[in-house]
JSON list of C-alpha atoms in Angstrom, two decimals:
[
{"chain": "Z", "resi": 1, "resn": "MET", "atom": "CA", "xyz": [0.00, 0.00, 0.00]},
{"chain": "Z", "resi": 2, "resn": "TRP", "atom": "CA", "xyz": [2.66, 2.58, 1.02]},
{"chain": "Z", "resi": 3, "resn": "SER", "atom": "CA", "xyz": [5.75, 0.35, 1.10]},
{"chain": "Z", "resi": 4, "resn": "GLN", "atom": "CA", "xyz": [6.88, 0.96, -2.47]},
{"chain": "Z", "resi": 5, "resn": "ARG", "atom": "CA", "xyz": [7.62, 4.25, -4.15]},
{"chain": "Z", "resi": 6, "resn": "ARG", "atom": "CA", "xyz": [5.04, 5.42, -6.65]},
{"chain": "Z", "resi": 7, "resn": "PRO", "atom": "CA", "xyz": [5.69, 8.54, -8.67]},
{"chain": "Z", "resi": 8, "resn": "SER", "atom": "CA", "xyz": [3.05, 11.21, -8.64]},
{"chain": "Z", "resi": 9, "resn": "PRO", "atom": "CA", "xyz": [0.75, 11.15, -11.66]},
{"chain": "Z", "resi": 10, "resn": "ALA", "atom": "CA", "xyz": [2.02, 13.47, -14.36]},
{"chain": "Z", "resi": 11, "resn": "SER", "atom": "CA", "xyz": [0.30, 16.81, -14.06]},
{"chain": "Z", "resi": 12, "resn": "PRO", "atom": "CA", "xyz": [-1.97, 17.37, -17.02]},
{"chain": "Z", "resi": 13, "resn": "VAL", "atom": "CA", "xyz": [-1.51, 20.51, -19.08]},
{"chain": "Z", "resi": 14, "resn": "ASP", "atom": "CA", "xyz": [-4.73, 21.97, -17.69]},
{"chain": "Z", "resi": 15, "resn": "SER", "atom": "CA", "xyz": [-3.82, 21.44, -14.02]},
{"chain": "Z", "resi": 16, "resn": "VAL", "atom": "CA", "xyz": [-3.53, 24.52, -11.84]},
{"chain": "Z", "resi": 17, "resn": "ALA", "atom": "CA", "xyz": [-1.80, 24.87, -8.47]},
{"chain": "Z", "resi": 18, "resn": "VAL", "atom": "CA", "xyz": [-4.55, 26.44, -6.38]},
{"chain": "Z", "resi": 19, "resn": "TRP", "atom": "CA", "xyz": [-2.95, 26.39, -2.99]},
{"chain": "Z", "resi": 20, "resn": "ASP", "atom": "CA", "xyz": [0.56, 26.35, -1.53]},
{"chain": "Z", "resi": 21, "resn": "GLY", "atom": "CA", "xyz": [1.36, 26.28, 2.18]},
{"chain": "Z", "resi": 22, "resn": "ARG", "atom": "CA", "xyz": [4.39, 25.89, 4.40]},
{"chain": "Z", "resi": 23, "resn": "PRO", "atom": "CA", "xyz": [3.41, 24.72, 7.89]},
{"chain": "Z", "resi": 24, "resn": "CYS", "atom": "CA", "xyz": [6.03, 24.87, 10.63]},
{"chain": "Z", "resi": 25, "resn": "THR", "atom": "CA", "xyz": [4.08, 23.48, 13.60]},
{"chain": "Z", "resi": 26, "resn": "LEU", "atom": "CA", "xyz": [1.08, 21.22, 14.16]},
{"chain": "Z", "resi": 27, "resn": "ALA", "atom": "CA", "xyz": [-0.88, 24.31, 15.24]},
{"chain": "Z", "resi": 28, "resn": "ASP", "atom": "CA", "xyz": [-0.39, 25.69, 11.71]},
{"chain": "Z", "resi": 29, "resn": "VAL", "atom": "CA", "xyz": [-2.28, 22.72, 10.22]},
{"chain": "Z", "resi": 30, "resn": "THR", "atom": "CA", "xyz": [-5.66, 23.88, 11.56]},
{"chain": "Z", "resi": 31, "resn": "GLU", "atom": "CA", "xyz": [-5.16, 27.43, 10.32]},
{"chain": "Z", "resi": 32, "resn": "LEU", "atom": "CA", "xyz": [-3.96, 26.26, 6.91]},
{"chain": "Z", "resi": 33, "resn": "ARG", "atom": "CA", "xyz": [-6.92, 23.88, 6.64]},
{"chain": "Z", "resi": 34, "resn": "LEU", "atom": "CA", "xyz": [-9.24, 26.88, 7.05]},
{"chain": "Z", "resi": 35, "resn": "HIS", "atom": "CA", "xyz": [-7.37, 28.80, 4.34]},
{"chain": "Z", "resi": 36, "resn": "LEU", "atom": "CA", "xyz": [-7.54, 25.79, 2.03]},
{"chain": "Z", "resi": 37, "resn": "ARG", "atom": "CA", "xyz": [-11.30, 25.45, 2.64]},
{"chain": "Z", "resi": 38, "resn": "GLU", "atom": "CA", "xyz": [-11.76, 29.12, 1.68]},
{"chain": "Z", "resi": 39, "resn": "GLY", "atom": "CA", "xyz": [-9.68, 28.58, -1.45]},
{"chain": "Z", "resi": 40, "resn": "LEU", "atom": "CA", "xyz": [-11.85, 25.64, -2.48]},
{"chain": "Z", "resi": 41, "resn": "ALA", "atom": "CA", "xyz": [-15.05, 27.67, -2.41]},
{"chain": "Z", "resi": 42, "resn": "ASP", "atom": "CA", "xyz": [-14.68, 28.42, -6.14]},
{"chain": "Z", "resi": 43, "resn": "ALA", "atom": "CA", "xyz": [-14.69, 24.72, -7.05]},
{"chain": "Z", "resi": 44, "resn": "ALA", "atom": "CA", "xyz": [-17.83, 24.21, -4.99]},
{"chain": "Z", "resi": 45, "resn": "ARG", "atom": "CA", "xyz": [-19.54, 27.20, -6.61]},
{"chain": "Z", "resi": 46, "resn": "ARG", "atom": "CA", "xyz": [-18.73, 25.89, -10.11]},
{"chain": "Z", "resi": 47, "resn": "GLY", "atom": "CA", "xyz": [-20.40, 22.62, -9.19]},
{"chain": "Z", "resi": 48, "resn": "ASP", "atom": "CA", "xyz": [-17.29, 20.53, -9.83]},
{"chain": "Z", "resi": 49, "resn": "ALA", "atom": "CA", "xyz": [-17.01, 19.49, -6.21]},
{"chain": "Z", "resi": 50, "resn": "ASP", "atom": "CA", "xyz": [-19.60, 18.87, -3.56]},
{"chain": "Z", "resi": 51, "resn": "ASP", "atom": "CA", "xyz": [-19.18, 19.26, 0.19]},
{"chain": "Z", "resi": 52, "resn": "ALA", "atom": "CA", "xyz": [-18.23, 15.59, 0.60]},
{"chain": "Z", "resi": 53, "resn": "ASP", "atom": "CA", "xyz": [-15.42, 15.95, -1.97]},
{"chain": "Z", "resi": 54, "resn": "ILE", "atom": "CA", "xyz": [-14.06, 18.99, -0.16]},
{"chain": "Z", "resi": 55, "resn": "GLU", "atom": "CA", "xyz": [-14.26, 17.24, 3.22]},
{"chain": "Z", "resi": 56, "resn": "ARG", "atom": "CA", "xyz": [-12.31, 14.26, 1.83]},
{"chain": "Z", "resi": 57, "resn": "LEU", "atom": "CA", "xyz": [-9.61, 16.58, 0.51]},
{"chain": "Z", "resi": 58, "resn": "LEU", "atom": "CA", "xyz": [-9.41, 18.46, 3.81]},
{"chain": "Z", "resi": 59, "resn": "LEU", "atom": "CA", "xyz": [-9.10, 15.23, 5.80]},
{"chain": "Z", "resi": 60, "resn": "VAL", "atom": "CA", "xyz": [-6.34, 13.93, 3.50]},
{"chain": "Z", "resi": 61, "resn": "PHE", "atom": "CA", "xyz": [-4.64, 17.34, 3.74]},
{"chain": "Z", "resi": 62, "resn": "GLU", "atom": "CA", "xyz": [-4.69, 17.20, 7.53]},
{"chain": "Z", "resi": 63, "resn": "GLU", "atom": "CA", "xyz": [-3.41, 13.61, 7.72]},
{"chain": "Z", "resi": 64, "resn": "LEU", "atom": "CA", "xyz": [-0.56, 14.02, 5.23]},
{"chain": "Z", "resi": 65, "resn": "THR", "atom": "CA", "xyz": [0.46, 17.46, 6.50]},
{"chain": "Z", "resi": 66, "resn": "SER", "atom": "CA", "xyz": [0.55, 16.42, 10.15]},
{"chain": "Z", "resi": 67, "resn": "ASN", "atom": "CA", "xyz": [2.55, 13.31, 9.16]},
{"chain": "Z", "resi": 68, "resn": "GLY", "atom": "CA", "xyz": [5.03, 15.51, 7.31]},
{"chain": "Z", "resi": 69, "resn": "LEU", "atom": "CA", "xyz": [5.51, 17.63, 10.42]},
{"chain": "Z", "resi": 70, "resn": "ARG", "atom": "CA", "xyz": [5.66, 14.70, 12.87]},
{"chain": "Z", "resi": 71, "resn": "HIS", "atom": "CA", "xyz": [7.78, 12.27, 10.89]},
{"chain": "Z", "resi": 72, "resn": "GLY", "atom": "CA", "xyz": [9.44, 14.38, 8.22]},
{"chain": "Z", "resi": 73, "resn": "GLN", "atom": "CA", "xyz": [12.09, 17.05, 8.32]},
{"chain": "Z", "resi": 74, "resn": "ALA", "atom": "CA", "xyz": [11.63, 20.78, 7.81]},
{"chain": "Z", "resi": 75, "resn": "PRO", "atom": "CA", "xyz": [10.84, 22.55, 5.66]},
{"chain": "Z", "resi": 76, "resn": "VAL", "atom": "CA", "xyz": [7.44, 20.99, 4.93]},
{"chain": "Z", "resi": 77, "resn": "ARG", "atom": "CA", "xyz": [5.54, 22.24, 1.89]},
{"chain": "Z", "resi": 78, "resn": "VAL", "atom": "CA", "xyz": [1.99, 21.41, 0.79]},
{"chain": "Z", "resi": 79, "resn": "VAL", "atom": "CA", "xyz": [0.76, 22.04, -2.76]},
{"chain": "Z", "resi": 80, "resn": "VAL", "atom": "CA", "xyz": [-2.81, 21.36, -3.93]},
{"chain": "Z", "resi": 81, "resn": "THR", "atom": "CA", "xyz": [-3.33, 21.20, -7.67]},
{"chain": "Z", "resi": 82, "resn": "THR", "atom": "CA", "xyz": [-6.65, 20.96, -9.48]},
{"chain": "Z", "resi": 83, "resn": "THR", "atom": "CA", "xyz": [-7.11, 18.66, -12.41]},
{"chain": "Z", "resi": 84, "resn": "ASP", "atom": "CA", "xyz": [-10.06, 17.93, -14.66]},
{"chain": "Z", "resi": 85, "resn": "ARG", "atom": "CA", "xyz": [-11.28, 15.25, -12.24]},
{"chain": "Z", "resi": 86, "resn": "GLY", "atom": "CA", "xyz": [-10.30, 16.47, -8.78]},
{"chain": "Z", "resi": 87, "resn": "TRP", "atom": "CA", "xyz": [-7.22, 17.45, -6.83]},
{"chain": "Z", "resi": 88, "resn": "LEU", "atom": "CA", "xyz": [-3.67, 16.27, -6.37]},
{"chain": "Z", "resi": 89, "resn": "ILE", "atom": "CA", "xyz": [-2.20, 17.02, -2.95]},
{"chain": "Z", "resi": 90, "resn": "ASP", "atom": "CA", "xyz": [1.58, 16.83, -2.56]},
{"chain": "Z", "resi": 91, "resn": "VAL", "atom": "CA", "xyz": [3.26, 17.11, 0.85]},
{"chain": "Z", "resi": 92, "resn": "SER", "atom": "CA", "xyz": [7.04, 17.31, 0.66]},
{"chain": "Z", "resi": 93, "resn": "ASP", "atom": "CA", "xyz": [9.76, 17.42, 3.28]},
{"chain": "Z", "resi": 94, "resn": "ALA", "atom": "CA", "xyz": [13.52, 16.97, 3.54]},
{"chain": "Z", "resi": 95, "resn": "ALA", "atom": "CA", "xyz": [13.50, 13.49, 5.16]},
{"chain": "Z", "resi": 96, "resn": "THR", "atom": "CA", "xyz": [14.34, 11.54, 2.01]},
{"chain": "Z", "resi": 97, "resn": "ASP", "atom": "CA", "xyz": [15.54, 8.61, 4.13]},
{"chain": "Z", "resi": 98, "resn": "ARG", "atom": "CA", "xyz": [12.17, 8.18, 5.95]},
{"chain": "Z", "resi": 99, "resn": "PRO", "atom": "CA", "xyz": [9.41, 6.68, 3.79]},
{"chain": "Z", "resi": 100, "resn": "PRO", "atom": "CA", "xyz": [5.78, 6.77, 4.92]},
{"chain": "Z", "resi": 101, "resn": "THR", "atom": "CA", "xyz": [5.34, 3.82, 7.28]},
{"chain": "Z", "resi": 102, "resn": "LEU", "atom": "CA", "xyz": [2.07, 2.17, 8.18]},
{"chain": "Z", "resi": 103, "resn": "ALA", "atom": "CA", "xyz": [1.35, 1.62, 11.86]},
{"chain": "Z", "resi": 104, "resn": "VAL", "atom": "CA", "xyz": [1.33, -2.11, 12.54]},
{"chain": "Z", "resi": 105, "resn": "GLY", "atom": "CA", "xyz": [0.54, -3.82, 15.83]},
{"chain": "Z", "resi": 106, "resn": "ARG", "atom": "CA", "xyz": [-0.43, -0.60, 17.57]},
{"chain": "Z", "resi": 107, "resn": "ASP", "atom": "CA", "xyz": [-3.58, 0.12, 19.55]},
{"chain": "Z", "resi": 108, "resn": "ALA", "atom": "CA", "xyz": [-5.86, 2.30, 17.40]},
{"chain": "Z", "resi": 109, "resn": "ALA", "atom": "CA", "xyz": [-6.29, 4.62, 20.39]},
{"chain": "Z", "resi": 110, "resn": "GLN", "atom": "CA", "xyz": [-2.61, 5.55, 20.00]},
{"chain": "Z", "resi": 111, "resn": "GLY", "atom": "CA", "xyz": [-3.21, 6.84, 16.49]},
{"chain": "Z", "resi": 112, "resn": "GLY", "atom": "CA", "xyz": [-1.29, 5.81, 13.42]},
{"chain": "Z", "resi": 113, "resn": "LEU", "atom": "CA", "xyz": [-4.19, 4.99, 11.11]},
{"chain": "Z", "resi": 114, "resn": "GLY", "atom": "CA", "xyz": [-3.82, 8.13, 8.98]},
{"chain": "Z", "resi": 115, "resn": "LEU", "atom": "CA", "xyz": [-2.10, 6.46, 6.02]},
{"chain": "Z", "resi": 116, "resn": "TYR", "atom": "CA", "xyz": [-4.78, 3.75, 5.94]},
{"chain": "Z", "resi": 117, "resn": "LEU", "atom": "CA", "xyz": [-7.41, 6.49, 5.92]},
{"chain": "Z", "resi": 118, "resn": "VAL", "atom": "CA", "xyz": [-5.66, 8.39, 3.11]},
{"chain": "Z", "resi": 119, "resn": "ALA", "atom": "CA", "xyz": [-5.50, 5.19, 1.05]},
{"chain": "Z", "resi": 120, "resn": "ARG", "atom": "CA", "xyz": [-9.24, 4.64, 1.46]},
{"chain": "Z", "resi": 121, "resn": "LEU", "atom": "CA", "xyz": [-10.25, 8.22, 0.69]},
{"chain": "Z", "resi": 122, "resn": "SER", "atom": "CA", "xyz": [-8.04, 8.76, -2.35]},
{"chain": "Z", "resi": 123, "resn": "ALA", "atom": "CA", "xyz": [-8.34, 7.51, -5.92]},
{"chain": "Z", "resi": 124, "resn": "ALA", "atom": "CA", "xyz": [-4.55, 7.01, -5.95]},
{"chain": "Z", "resi": 125, "resn": "HIS", "atom": "CA", "xyz": [-1.69, 7.67, -3.54]},
{"chain": "Z", "resi": 126, "resn": "GLY", "atom": "CA", "xyz": [2.04, 7.15, -3.22]},
{"chain": "Z", "resi": 127, "resn": "TRP", "atom": "CA", "xyz": [5.40, 8.68, -2.49]},
{"chain": "Z", "resi": 128, "resn": "MET", "atom": "CA", "xyz": [8.67, 9.38, -4.24]},
{"chain": "Z", "resi": 129, "resn": "VAL", "atom": "CA", "xyz": [12.01, 11.08, -3.70]},
{"chain": "Z", "resi": 130, "resn": "GLN", "atom": "CA", "xyz": [12.86, 13.84, -6.12]},
{"chain": "Z", "resi": 131, "resn": "GLU", "atom": "CA", "xyz": [16.18, 15.60, -5.71]},
{"chain": "Z", "resi": 132, "resn": "ASP", "atom": "CA", "xyz": [16.45, 16.51, -2.01]},
{"chain": "Z", "resi": 133, "resn": "ARG", "atom": "CA", "xyz": [12.72, 16.17, -1.18]},
{"chain": "Z", "resi": 134, "resn": "LYS", "atom": "CA", "xyz": [10.41, 13.31, -0.25]},
{"chain": "Z", "resi": 135, "resn": "HIS", "atom": "CA", "xyz": [6.95, 13.79, -1.79]},
{"chain": "Z", "resi": 136, "resn": "VAL", "atom": "CA", "xyz": [3.91, 12.03, -0.33]},
{"chain": "Z", "resi": 137, "resn": "TRP", "atom": "CA", "xyz": [0.88, 12.51, -2.57]},
{"chain": "Z", "resi": 138, "resn": "ALA", "atom": "CA", "xyz": [-2.77, 11.59, -2.95]},
{"chain": "Z", "resi": 139, "resn": "ARG", "atom": "CA", "xyz": [-5.27, 12.15, -5.75]},
{"chain": "Z", "resi": 140, "resn": "ILE", "atom": "CA", "xyz": [-8.79, 13.01, -4.63]},
{"chain": "Z", "resi": 141, "resn": "ASP", "atom": "CA", "xyz": [-11.33, 12.71, -7.44]},
{"chain": "Z", "resi": 142, "resn": "TYR", "atom": "CA", "xyz": [-14.69, 14.45, -7.48]},
{"chain": "Z", "resi": 143, "resn": "ALA", "atom": "CA", "xyz": [-17.21, 11.78, -6.50]},
{"chain": "Z", "resi": 144, "resn": "SER", "atom": "CA", "xyz": [-19.36, 12.53, -9.54]},
{"chain": "Z", "resi": 145, "resn": "ARG", "atom": "CA", "xyz": [-16.42, 11.85, -11.88]},
{"chain": "Z", "resi": 146, "resn": "SER", "atom": "CA", "xyz": [-14.94, 8.69, -10.46]},
{"chain": "Z", "resi": 147, "resn": "ALA", "atom": "CA", "xyz": [-16.01, 5.15, -9.94]},
{"chain": "Z", "resi": 148, "resn": "PRO", "atom": "CA", "xyz": [-16.68, 4.28, -6.34]},
{"chain": "Z", "resi": 149, "resn": "VAL", "atom": "CA", "xyz": [-13.50, 3.53, -4.47]},
{"chain": "Z", "resi": 150, "resn": "PRO", "atom": "CA", "xyz": [-13.58, -0.08, -3.25]},
{"chain": "Z", "resi": 151, "resn": "VAL", "atom": "CA", "xyz": [-13.61, -0.09, 0.51]},
{"chain": "Z", "resi": 152, "resn": "ALA", "atom": "CA", "xyz": [-11.10, -2.42, 2.10]},
{"chain": "Z", "resi": 153, "resn": "PRO", "atom": "CA", "xyz": [-11.45, -3.12, 5.79]},
{"chain": "Z", "resi": 154, "resn": "LEU", "atom": "CA", "xyz": [-9.07, -1.32, 8.11]},
{"chain": "Z", "resi": 155, "resn": "PRO", "atom": "CA", "xyz": [-6.70, -3.63, 9.96]},
{"chain": "Z", "resi": 156, "resn": "ARG", "atom": "CA", "xyz": [-7.97, -4.46, 13.40]},
{"chain": "Z", "resi": 157, "resn": "PRO", "atom": "CA", "xyz": [-5.83, -3.30, 16.30]},
{"chain": "Z", "resi": 158, "resn": "ARG", "atom": "CA", "xyz": [-4.00, -6.20, 17.89]},
{"chain": "Z", "resi": 159, "resn": "ASP", "atom": "CA", "xyz": [-2.88, -6.83, 21.42]},
{"chain": "Z", "resi": 160, "resn": "GLU", "atom": "CA", "xyz": [0.92, -6.67, 21.29]},
{"chain": "Z", "resi": 161, "resn": "ALA", "atom": "CA", "xyz": [1.33, -9.43, 23.89]},
{"chain": "Z", "resi": 162, "resn": "THR", "atom": "CA", "xyz": [-0.98, -12.01, 22.32]},
{"chain": "Z", "resi": 163, "resn": "GLY", "atom": "CA", "xyz": [-1.19, -10.85, 18.71]},
{"chain": "Z", "resi": 164, "resn": "ARG", "atom": "CA", "xyz": [-4.97, -11.31, 18.86]},
{"chain": "Z", "resi": 165, "resn": "SER", "atom": "CA", "xyz": [-7.52, -8.78, 17.72]},
{"chain": "Z", "resi": 166, "resn": "GLN", "atom": "CA", "xyz": [-8.73, -6.48, 20.47]},
{"chain": "Z", "resi": 167, "resn": "PHE", "atom": "CA", "xyz": [-12.24, -6.66, 19.02]},
{"chain": "Z", "resi": 168, "resn": "GLN", "atom": "CA", "xyz": [-14.02, -9.98, 18.82]}
]
């Protein structure tokens, strides 16, 4: 799912970078999310995106951006690009030696399910190293323009001592 590098889809000629942010702290993520929401109002007014599409993008933005700050290396940069079918979000940082890593064997209450969530909400996702930057990306399609994303079950949290599911 996230273990292998996948280059970002080539940006189509008609793609437009609509938002660019550089968070420095986790507190910045909330403020930047509000700015991004305001910037997406045009897409909603044109009828390309509905509220659910925007909420999916904002959730993916928050997960990938907070991961970049927690597990990456400054400076972190977030670019959102529009395409004819949705958005491409690219979060880059300087930790080229630290790939996105799924949380395995951890209690869900401790967090760590963000990459699973991003995989479920996006039409495509991946990461790559380009020059001195690691790029973690996700493509969020407008629901009206994409086939339904198959829903795979989230892994169940396991008790570290027994290896058994915590939910029976």
